[in-house]
XYZ file of C-alpha atoms in Angstrom:
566
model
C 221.693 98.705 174.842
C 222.393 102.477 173.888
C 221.968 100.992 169.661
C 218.866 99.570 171.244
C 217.330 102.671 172.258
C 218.108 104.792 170.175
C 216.793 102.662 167.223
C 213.621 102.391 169.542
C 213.459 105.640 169.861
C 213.759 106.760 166.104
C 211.204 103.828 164.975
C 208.851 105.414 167.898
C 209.190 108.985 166.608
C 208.576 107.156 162.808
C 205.370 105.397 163.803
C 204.015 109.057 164.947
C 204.943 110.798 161.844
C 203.109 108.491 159.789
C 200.268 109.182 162.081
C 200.644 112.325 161.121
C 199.701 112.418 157.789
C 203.034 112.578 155.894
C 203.546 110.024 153.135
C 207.121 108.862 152.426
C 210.235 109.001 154.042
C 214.151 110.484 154.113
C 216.250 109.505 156.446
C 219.330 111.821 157.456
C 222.490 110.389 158.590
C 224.543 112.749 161.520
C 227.782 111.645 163.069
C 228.078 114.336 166.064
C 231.253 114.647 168.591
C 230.533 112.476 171.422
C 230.126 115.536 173.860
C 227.471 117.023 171.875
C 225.882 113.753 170.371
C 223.868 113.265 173.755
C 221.786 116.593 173.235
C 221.556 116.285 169.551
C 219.751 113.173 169.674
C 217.299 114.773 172.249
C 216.380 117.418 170.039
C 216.262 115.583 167.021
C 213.908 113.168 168.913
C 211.781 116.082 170.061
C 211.330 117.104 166.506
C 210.047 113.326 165.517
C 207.547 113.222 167.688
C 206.429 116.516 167.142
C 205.472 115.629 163.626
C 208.972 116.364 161.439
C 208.491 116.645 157.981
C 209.722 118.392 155.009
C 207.177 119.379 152.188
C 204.782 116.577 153.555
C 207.680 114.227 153.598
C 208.371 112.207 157.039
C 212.316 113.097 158.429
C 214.018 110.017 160.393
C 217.051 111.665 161.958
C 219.982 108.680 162.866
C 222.469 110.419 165.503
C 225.553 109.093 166.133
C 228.610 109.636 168.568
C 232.010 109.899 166.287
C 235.134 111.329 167.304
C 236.066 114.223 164.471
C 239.121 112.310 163.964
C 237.567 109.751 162.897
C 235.132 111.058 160.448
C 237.783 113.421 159.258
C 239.732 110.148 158.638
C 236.628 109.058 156.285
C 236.511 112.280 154.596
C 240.151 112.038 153.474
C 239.685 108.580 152.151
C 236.818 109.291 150.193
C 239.084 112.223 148.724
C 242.158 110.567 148.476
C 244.134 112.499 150.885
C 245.893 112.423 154.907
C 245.946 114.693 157.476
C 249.286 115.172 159.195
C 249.297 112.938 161.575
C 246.001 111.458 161.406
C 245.891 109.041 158.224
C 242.773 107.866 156.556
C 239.710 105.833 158.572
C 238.795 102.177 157.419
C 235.960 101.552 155.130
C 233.809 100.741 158.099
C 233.597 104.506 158.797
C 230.720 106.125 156.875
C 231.038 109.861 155.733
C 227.610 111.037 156.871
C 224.902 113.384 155.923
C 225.237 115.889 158.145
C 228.937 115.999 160.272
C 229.071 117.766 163.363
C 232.669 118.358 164.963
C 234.007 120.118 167.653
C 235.880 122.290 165.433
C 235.299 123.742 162.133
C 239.051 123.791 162.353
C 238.667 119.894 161.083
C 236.634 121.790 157.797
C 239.875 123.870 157.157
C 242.165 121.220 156.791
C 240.363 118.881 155.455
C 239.708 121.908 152.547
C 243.559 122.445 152.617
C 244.043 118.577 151.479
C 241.253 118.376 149.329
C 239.885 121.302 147.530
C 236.783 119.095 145.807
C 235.410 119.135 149.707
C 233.129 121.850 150.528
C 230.142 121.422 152.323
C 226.943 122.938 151.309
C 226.022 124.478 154.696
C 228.445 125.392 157.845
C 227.185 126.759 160.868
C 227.570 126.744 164.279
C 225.340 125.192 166.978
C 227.585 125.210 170.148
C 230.808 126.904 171.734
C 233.570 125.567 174.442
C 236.157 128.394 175.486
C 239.590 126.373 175.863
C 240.991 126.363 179.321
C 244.004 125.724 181.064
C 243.145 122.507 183.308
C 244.738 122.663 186.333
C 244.438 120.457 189.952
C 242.526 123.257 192.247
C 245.470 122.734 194.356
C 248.146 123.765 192.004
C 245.553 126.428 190.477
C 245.565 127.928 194.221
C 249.374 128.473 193.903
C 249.388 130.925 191.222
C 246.572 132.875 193.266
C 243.690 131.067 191.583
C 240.620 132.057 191.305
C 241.195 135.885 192.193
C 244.218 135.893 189.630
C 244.186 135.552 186.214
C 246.645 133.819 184.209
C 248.232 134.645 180.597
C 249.962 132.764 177.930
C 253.442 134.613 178.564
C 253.186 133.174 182.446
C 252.715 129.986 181.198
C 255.689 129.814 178.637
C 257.691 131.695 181.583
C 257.372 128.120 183.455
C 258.830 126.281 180.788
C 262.898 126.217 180.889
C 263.218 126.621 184.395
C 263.315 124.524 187.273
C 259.965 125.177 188.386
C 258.793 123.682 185.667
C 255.062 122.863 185.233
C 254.170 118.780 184.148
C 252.308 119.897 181.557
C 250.688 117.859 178.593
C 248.320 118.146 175.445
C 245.963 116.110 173.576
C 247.719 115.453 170.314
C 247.287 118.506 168.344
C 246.902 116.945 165.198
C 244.453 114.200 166.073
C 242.628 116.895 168.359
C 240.855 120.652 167.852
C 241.656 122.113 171.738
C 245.277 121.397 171.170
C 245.651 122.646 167.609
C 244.005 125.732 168.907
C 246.080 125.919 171.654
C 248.950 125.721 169.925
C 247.621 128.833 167.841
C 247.918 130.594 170.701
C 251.346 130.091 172.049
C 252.566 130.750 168.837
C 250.982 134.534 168.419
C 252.361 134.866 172.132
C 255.406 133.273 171.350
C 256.495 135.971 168.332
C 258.661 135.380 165.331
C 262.663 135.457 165.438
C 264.786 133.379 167.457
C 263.985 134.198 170.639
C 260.328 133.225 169.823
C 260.962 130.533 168.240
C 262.860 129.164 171.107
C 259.893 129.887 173.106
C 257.834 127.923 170.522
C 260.377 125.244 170.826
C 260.299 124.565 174.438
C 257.180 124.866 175.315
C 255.768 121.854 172.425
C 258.675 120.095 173.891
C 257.571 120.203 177.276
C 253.979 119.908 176.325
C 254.712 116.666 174.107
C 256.388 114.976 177.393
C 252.628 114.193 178.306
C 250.613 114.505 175.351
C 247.966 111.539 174.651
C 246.178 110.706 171.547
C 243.049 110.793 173.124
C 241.642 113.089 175.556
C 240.500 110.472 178.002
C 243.488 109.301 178.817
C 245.118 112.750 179.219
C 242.379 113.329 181.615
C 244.043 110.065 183.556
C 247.196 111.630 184.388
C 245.779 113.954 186.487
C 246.226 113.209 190.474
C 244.421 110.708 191.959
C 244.976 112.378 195.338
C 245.638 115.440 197.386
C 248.678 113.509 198.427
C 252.101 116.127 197.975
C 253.961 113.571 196.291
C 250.913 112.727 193.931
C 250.249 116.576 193.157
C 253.986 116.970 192.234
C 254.209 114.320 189.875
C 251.169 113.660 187.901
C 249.609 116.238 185.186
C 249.198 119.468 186.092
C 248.377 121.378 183.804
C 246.923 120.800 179.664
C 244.865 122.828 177.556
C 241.696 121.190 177.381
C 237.890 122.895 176.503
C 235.748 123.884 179.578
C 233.566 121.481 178.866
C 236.532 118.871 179.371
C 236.226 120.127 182.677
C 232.768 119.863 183.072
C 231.947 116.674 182.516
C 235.428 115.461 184.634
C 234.526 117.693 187.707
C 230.900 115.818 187.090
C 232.214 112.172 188.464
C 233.735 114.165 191.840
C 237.264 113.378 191.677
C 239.191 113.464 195.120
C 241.011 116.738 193.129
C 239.049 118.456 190.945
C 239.954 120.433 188.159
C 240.101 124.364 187.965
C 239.232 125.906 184.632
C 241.326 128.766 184.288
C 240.459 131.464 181.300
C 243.901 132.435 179.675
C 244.061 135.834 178.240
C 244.041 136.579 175.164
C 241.237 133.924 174.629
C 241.922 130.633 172.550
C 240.028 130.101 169.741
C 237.350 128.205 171.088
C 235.420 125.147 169.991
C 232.437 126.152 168.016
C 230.663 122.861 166.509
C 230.069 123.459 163.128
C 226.693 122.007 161.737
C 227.996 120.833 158.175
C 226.233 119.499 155.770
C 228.283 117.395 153.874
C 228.836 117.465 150.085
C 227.225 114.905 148.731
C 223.586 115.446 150.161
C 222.382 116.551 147.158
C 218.834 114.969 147.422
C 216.196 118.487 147.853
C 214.226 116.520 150.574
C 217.367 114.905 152.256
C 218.851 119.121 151.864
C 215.140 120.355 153.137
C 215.765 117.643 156.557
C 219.564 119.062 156.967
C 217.843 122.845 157.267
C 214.817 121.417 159.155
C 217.249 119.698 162.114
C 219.763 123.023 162.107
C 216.469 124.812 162.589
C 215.788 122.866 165.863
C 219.277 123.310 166.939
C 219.069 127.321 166.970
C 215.910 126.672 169.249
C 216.011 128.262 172.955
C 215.522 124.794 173.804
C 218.375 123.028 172.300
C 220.669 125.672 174.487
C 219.229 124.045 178.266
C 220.137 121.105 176.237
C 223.907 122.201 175.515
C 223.665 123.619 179.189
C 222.585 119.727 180.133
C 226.465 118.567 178.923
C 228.364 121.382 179.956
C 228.534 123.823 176.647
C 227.559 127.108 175.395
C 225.228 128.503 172.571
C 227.513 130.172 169.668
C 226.655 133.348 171.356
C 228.770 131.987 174.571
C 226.061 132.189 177.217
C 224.644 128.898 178.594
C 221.092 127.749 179.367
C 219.356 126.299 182.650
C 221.111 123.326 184.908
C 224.987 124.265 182.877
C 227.788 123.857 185.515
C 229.881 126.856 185.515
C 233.455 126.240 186.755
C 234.546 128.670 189.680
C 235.748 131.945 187.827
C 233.790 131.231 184.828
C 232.508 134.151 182.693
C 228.692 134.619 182.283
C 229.631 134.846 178.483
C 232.433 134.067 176.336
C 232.916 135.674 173.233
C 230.786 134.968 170.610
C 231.651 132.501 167.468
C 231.966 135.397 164.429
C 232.198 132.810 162.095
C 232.427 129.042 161.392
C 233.786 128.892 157.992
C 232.122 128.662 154.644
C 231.190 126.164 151.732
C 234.326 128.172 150.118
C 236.898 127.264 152.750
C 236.917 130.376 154.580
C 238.175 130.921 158.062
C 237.297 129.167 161.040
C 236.325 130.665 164.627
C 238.100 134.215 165.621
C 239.495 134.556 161.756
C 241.749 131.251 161.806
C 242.598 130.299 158.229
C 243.774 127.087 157.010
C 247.421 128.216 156.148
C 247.378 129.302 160.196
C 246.447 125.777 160.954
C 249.292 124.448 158.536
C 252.238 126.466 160.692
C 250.919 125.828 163.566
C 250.870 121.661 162.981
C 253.733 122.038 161.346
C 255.648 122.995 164.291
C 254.353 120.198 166.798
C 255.395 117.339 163.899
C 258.882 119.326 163.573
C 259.050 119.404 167.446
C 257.642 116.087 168.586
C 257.239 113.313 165.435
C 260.476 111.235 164.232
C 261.225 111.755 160.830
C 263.811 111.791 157.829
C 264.387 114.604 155.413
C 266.659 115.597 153.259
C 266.746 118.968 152.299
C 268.166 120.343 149.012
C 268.981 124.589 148.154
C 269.369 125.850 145.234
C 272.753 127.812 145.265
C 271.943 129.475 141.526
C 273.213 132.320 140.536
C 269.716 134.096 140.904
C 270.069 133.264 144.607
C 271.784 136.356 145.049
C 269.519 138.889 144.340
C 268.405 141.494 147.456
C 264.761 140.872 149.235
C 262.993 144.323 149.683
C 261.037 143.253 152.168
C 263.989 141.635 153.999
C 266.180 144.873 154.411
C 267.909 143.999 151.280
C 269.211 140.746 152.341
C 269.481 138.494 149.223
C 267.781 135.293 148.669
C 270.211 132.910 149.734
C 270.335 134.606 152.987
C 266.647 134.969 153.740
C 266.781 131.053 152.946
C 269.180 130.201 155.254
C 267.868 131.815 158.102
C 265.017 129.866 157.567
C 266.701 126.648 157.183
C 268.700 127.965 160.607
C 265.386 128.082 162.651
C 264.043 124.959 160.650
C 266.784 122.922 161.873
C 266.268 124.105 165.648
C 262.845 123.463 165.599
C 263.282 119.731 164.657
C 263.492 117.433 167.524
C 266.272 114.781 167.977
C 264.020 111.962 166.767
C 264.680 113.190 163.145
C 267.578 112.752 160.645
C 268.766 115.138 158.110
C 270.722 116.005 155.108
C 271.682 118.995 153.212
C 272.464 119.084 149.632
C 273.139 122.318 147.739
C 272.487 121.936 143.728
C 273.345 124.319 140.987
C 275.001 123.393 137.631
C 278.595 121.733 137.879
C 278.813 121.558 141.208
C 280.260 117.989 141.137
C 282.068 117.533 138.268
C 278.942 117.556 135.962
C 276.665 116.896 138.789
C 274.630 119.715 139.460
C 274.431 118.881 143.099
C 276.905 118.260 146.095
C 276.251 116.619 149.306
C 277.190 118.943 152.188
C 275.907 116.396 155.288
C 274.670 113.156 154.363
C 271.215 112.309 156.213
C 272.504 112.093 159.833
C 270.707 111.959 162.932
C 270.217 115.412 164.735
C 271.482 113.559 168.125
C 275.049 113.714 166.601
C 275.181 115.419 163.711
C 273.145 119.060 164.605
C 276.544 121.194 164.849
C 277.668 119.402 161.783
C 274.200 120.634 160.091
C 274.040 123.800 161.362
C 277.759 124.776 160.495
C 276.281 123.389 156.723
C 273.687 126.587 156.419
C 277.038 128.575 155.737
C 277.460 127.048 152.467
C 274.534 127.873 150.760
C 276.072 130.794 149.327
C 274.772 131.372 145.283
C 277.347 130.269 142.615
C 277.752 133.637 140.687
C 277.510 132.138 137.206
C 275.260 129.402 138.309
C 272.413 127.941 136.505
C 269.546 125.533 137.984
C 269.791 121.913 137.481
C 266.736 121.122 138.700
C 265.405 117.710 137.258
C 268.711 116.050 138.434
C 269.161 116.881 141.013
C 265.009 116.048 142.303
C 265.522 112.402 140.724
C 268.833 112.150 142.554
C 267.928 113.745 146.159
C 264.483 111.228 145.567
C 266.558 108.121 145.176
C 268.537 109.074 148.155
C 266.237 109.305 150.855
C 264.384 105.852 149.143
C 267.595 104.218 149.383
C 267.569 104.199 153.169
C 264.190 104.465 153.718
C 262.994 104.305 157.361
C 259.743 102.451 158.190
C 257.676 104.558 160.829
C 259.192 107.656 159.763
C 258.035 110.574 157.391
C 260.462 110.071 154.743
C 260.857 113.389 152.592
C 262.585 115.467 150.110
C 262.185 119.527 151.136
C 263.651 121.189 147.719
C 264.155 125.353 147.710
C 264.383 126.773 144.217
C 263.951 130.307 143.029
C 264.083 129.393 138.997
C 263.388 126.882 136.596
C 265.642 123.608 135.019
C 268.385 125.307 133.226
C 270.565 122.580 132.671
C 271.332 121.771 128.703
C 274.209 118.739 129.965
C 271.069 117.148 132.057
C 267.816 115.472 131.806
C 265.182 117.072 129.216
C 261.748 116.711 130.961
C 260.430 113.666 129.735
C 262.732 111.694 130.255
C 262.999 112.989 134.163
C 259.435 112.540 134.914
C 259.529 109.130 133.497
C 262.520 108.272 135.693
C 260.792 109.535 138.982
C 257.472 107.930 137.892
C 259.787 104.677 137.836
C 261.692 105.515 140.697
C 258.634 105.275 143.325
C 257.813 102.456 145.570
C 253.987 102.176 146.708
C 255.869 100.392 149.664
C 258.771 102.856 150.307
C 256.572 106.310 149.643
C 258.578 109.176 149.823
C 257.639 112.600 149.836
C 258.895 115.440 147.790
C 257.960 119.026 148.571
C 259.073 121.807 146.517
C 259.113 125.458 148.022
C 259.549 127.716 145.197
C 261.109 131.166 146.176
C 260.217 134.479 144.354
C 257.849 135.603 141.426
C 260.234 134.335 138.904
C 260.144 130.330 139.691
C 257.886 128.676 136.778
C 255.248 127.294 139.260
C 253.598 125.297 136.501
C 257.298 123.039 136.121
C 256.783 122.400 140.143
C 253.641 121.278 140.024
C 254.248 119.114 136.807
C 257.027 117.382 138.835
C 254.488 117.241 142.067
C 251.956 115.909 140.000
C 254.213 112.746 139.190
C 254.967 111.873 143.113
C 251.839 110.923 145.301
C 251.808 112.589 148.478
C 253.495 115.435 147.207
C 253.014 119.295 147.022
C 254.084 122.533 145.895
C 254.566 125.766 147.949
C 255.154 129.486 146.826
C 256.911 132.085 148.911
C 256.007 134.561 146.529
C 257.629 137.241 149.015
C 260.748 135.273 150.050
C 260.945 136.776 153.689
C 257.365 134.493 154.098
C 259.930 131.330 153.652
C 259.851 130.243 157.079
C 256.016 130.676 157.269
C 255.628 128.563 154.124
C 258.277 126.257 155.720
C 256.295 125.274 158.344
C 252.576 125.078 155.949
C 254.618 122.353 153.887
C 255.571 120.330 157.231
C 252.325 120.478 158.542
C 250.277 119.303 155.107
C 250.607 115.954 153.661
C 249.233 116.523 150.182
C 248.240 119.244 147.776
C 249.886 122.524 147.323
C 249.627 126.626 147.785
């Protein structure tokens, strides 16, 4: 019925532009988020049968509700590439003219993946601050709404035995809970005692996270019943309008919106238009519907479905949750054609870390991970106090391996030149599941000292680690290869180039993929060797710590990309 009417509706508004006088037509394709799709299509139907045209061209506007995980799914296939954790969408899922997500956020990675997408246009329409959904009853507890809550109270609750039941809409199938995780991380801090913060609180936010936010919204109580209250959900980061529209149905418990401080990036719905509109008039009826979405009118719309105007104020008929401010702050910036930042200066490497650390945290996996132990290894890191190479490394690798949850498996191989008889590599902990083998693994770290006289066998010792983790490959599981190397192949006793890449070309299964990153450590690694050896592995990428006290940064920007380097 909805199909029905809106096709009505857009033949209707049709018939009246050619009454109109304008000859022709162009028809503009827009896949909006579902909460926003509703006042689009008002507007856009407003602007029909006012007479839309472009250059005495008649406009036919075709809205459409699409989840941004979905279209971002499209995107990548048309580009060849995955998000972490989201995959690619089937061919029934059109990439449309015009794309209108929740969160330019979806732009940034998308541009991470693929560098050949950049939209023409990128601007925001609409804004959602993101919240901390609570039951009003447990809001009242922590002096709700006269009290304000921060991030560091929050992460106080986790670890102890007053422990919030807390959960998240999967941060990388979702914009609120990527940007949410944003947050706890800047609050969280670097070093081990942050990263323990980090740690728990994804843990205890993955114990109820949901891949879609509807049914997150369903663990919520039912009832004001005690027993209800202290079991179900309560408490997830969710966008006020989230709120909005579930306070809307008048649950027996509604929900309270609290405003953490500092502020979340919020959601800022990004008008896009998409690459390959490159049609003038189809371009002119992109700029011609943005124009009607800037309109004092299309903001009572917004107000209509419970969000904000980019500037964070809210039209006529909006319904403010208790304690809500008059305005949030305004969106500086949605992003550009150029990649760009996103919201509140968010940049794509920012998004990397920050999924990097829930699929670490929360997603099963299998890795093997392989440090070069060359002699260059030892030389002192300015910027780390003077602590060499090989020790900047493995303090990474130390808070790498707490970070990973028990659902993963790992190895540790150190490679060199000779380090096996003629082997340039040695197995320190064969690819073991964290549930037994963590002390095992962690006690490893302390062999990565550098071999004085070392050289780098590198092309062995890639081809060998490869074959490894494809030897017991895991179905249901990221399957990788993370390689640390501060040089180049020095290794006259080993393989000469072409006859390695021809061997790993060989080596690959389309139905055993693994993945092979390479984190290159210092200004002296030869990136263009990396990327040659990248370049033969699908799925793989390349990553430079130019400054080698950023390794644990660049760390987590590998784990939380799926293809193409930095």
């Amino acid at each position: 019925m909805a199909i029905v009417v809106v096709i009505a509706g857009t033949w209707l508004g049709y018939q009246q532009l050619a009454d109109s006088g304008c000859t022709g037509s162009v028809r503009l394709s827009v896949a909006a988020a579902p909460e926003i799709a509703p006042a689009v299509e008002q507007i856009a139907s407003q602007w029909i049968t006012g007479g839309a045209e472009v250059s005495g061209t008649c406009v036919a506007v075709d809205v459409t509700e699409a989840t941004p995980a979905d279209i971002a799914g499209a995107v990548s296939r048309e580009h060849n590439v995955a998000l972490a954790g989201l995959g690619t969408a089937p061919e029934t899922v059109a990439v449309p003219d015009v794309w209108l997500p929740d969160s330019s956020t979806w732009l940034l990675r998308l541009q991470q993946e693929a560098s050949g997408f950049k939209p023409t246009k990128i601007s925001s329409v609409a804004q959602s601050p993101i919240v901390l959904a609570v039951p009003e009853p447990i809001a009242k507890t922590f002096g709700w709404p006269d009290k304000k809550m921060s991030w560091d109270q929050l992460l106080s609750q986790f670890g102890t035995d007053g422990t919030l039941q807390v959960g998240i809409v999967d941060p990388t199938r979702d914009a609120a809970g990527l940007n949410s995780l944003l947050a706890i991380g800047a609050i969280a801090g670097s070093g081990q005692e942050g990263l323990l913060k980090k740690t728990q609180a994804l843990t205890a936010l993955s114990e109820n996270d949901s891949s879609l936010r509807e049914e997150l919204l369903q663990q919520f109580p039912k009832s004001t019943d005690a027993n209800d209250l202290g079991t179900s959900l309560q408490a997830a980061p969710l966008s006020e309008e989230d709120v909005v529209a579930y306070n809307a149905q008048r649950p027996a418990v509604q929900l309270s919106a609290i405003y953490m401080e500092p502020s979340p990036t919020p959601l800022d719905y990004p008008y896009s238009i998409m690459p390959q509109v490159v049609d003038t008039a189809k371009a002119a009826a992109a700029d011609g519907l943005l124009a009607q979405l800037s309109s004092a009118a299309f903001k009572d719309s917004l107000a209509a479905v419970g969000l904000r105007a980019p500037d964070g104020t809210y039209g006529a008929a909006f319904q403010a949750p208790v304690g809500a401010p008059a305005a949030s702050p305004a969106v500086k910036s949605s992003g550009g054609a150029d990649g760009g930042k996103a919201a509140s200066g968010v940049s794509g490497n920012d998004l990397s870390r920050a999924v990097g650390s829930w699929v670490a945290t929360t997603l099963p996996g299998r890795v093997l991970a392989v440090f070069d132990v060359s002699g260059s290894m030892g030389k002192a890191v300015p910027t780390a106090g003077g602590a060499t190479r090989a020790q900047v490394t493995q303090a990474a690798a130390r808070g790498g391996l707490s970070l990973f949850n028990n659902k993963w498996a790992v190895g540790v191989w150190r490679f060199s030149t000779n380090l096996d008889g003629s082997k340039p590599y040695k197995q320190l902990v064969p690819i073991t599941p964290l549930t037994s083998g963590r002390p095992q693994l962690e006690a490893s770290i302390g062999e990565l000292n550098p071999v004085p006289a070392g050289d780098t066998g590198l092309y062995d010792t890639v081809l060998a680690a490869y074959q490894e983790v494809q030897k017991n490959w895991k179905a249901g599981r990221s399957n990788s290869v993370i390689l640390f190397t501060d040089g180049k192949n020095e290794n006259a006793d080993g393989l000469g180039q072409d006859e390695f890449l021809d061997k790993l070309k060989k080596a690959q299964d389309p139905k055993k993929p693994v993945r092979l990153v390479l984190i290159g450590i210092g200004n002296e690694v030869d990136k263009g060797e990396l990327d040659t050896i990248s370049k033969t592995v699908k799925g793989s990428g390349v990553f430079i710590a130019e400054d080698p006290a950023r390794i644990s940064d660049i760390f987590l920007e590998a784990i939380g990309t799926r293809t193409g380097a930095s």
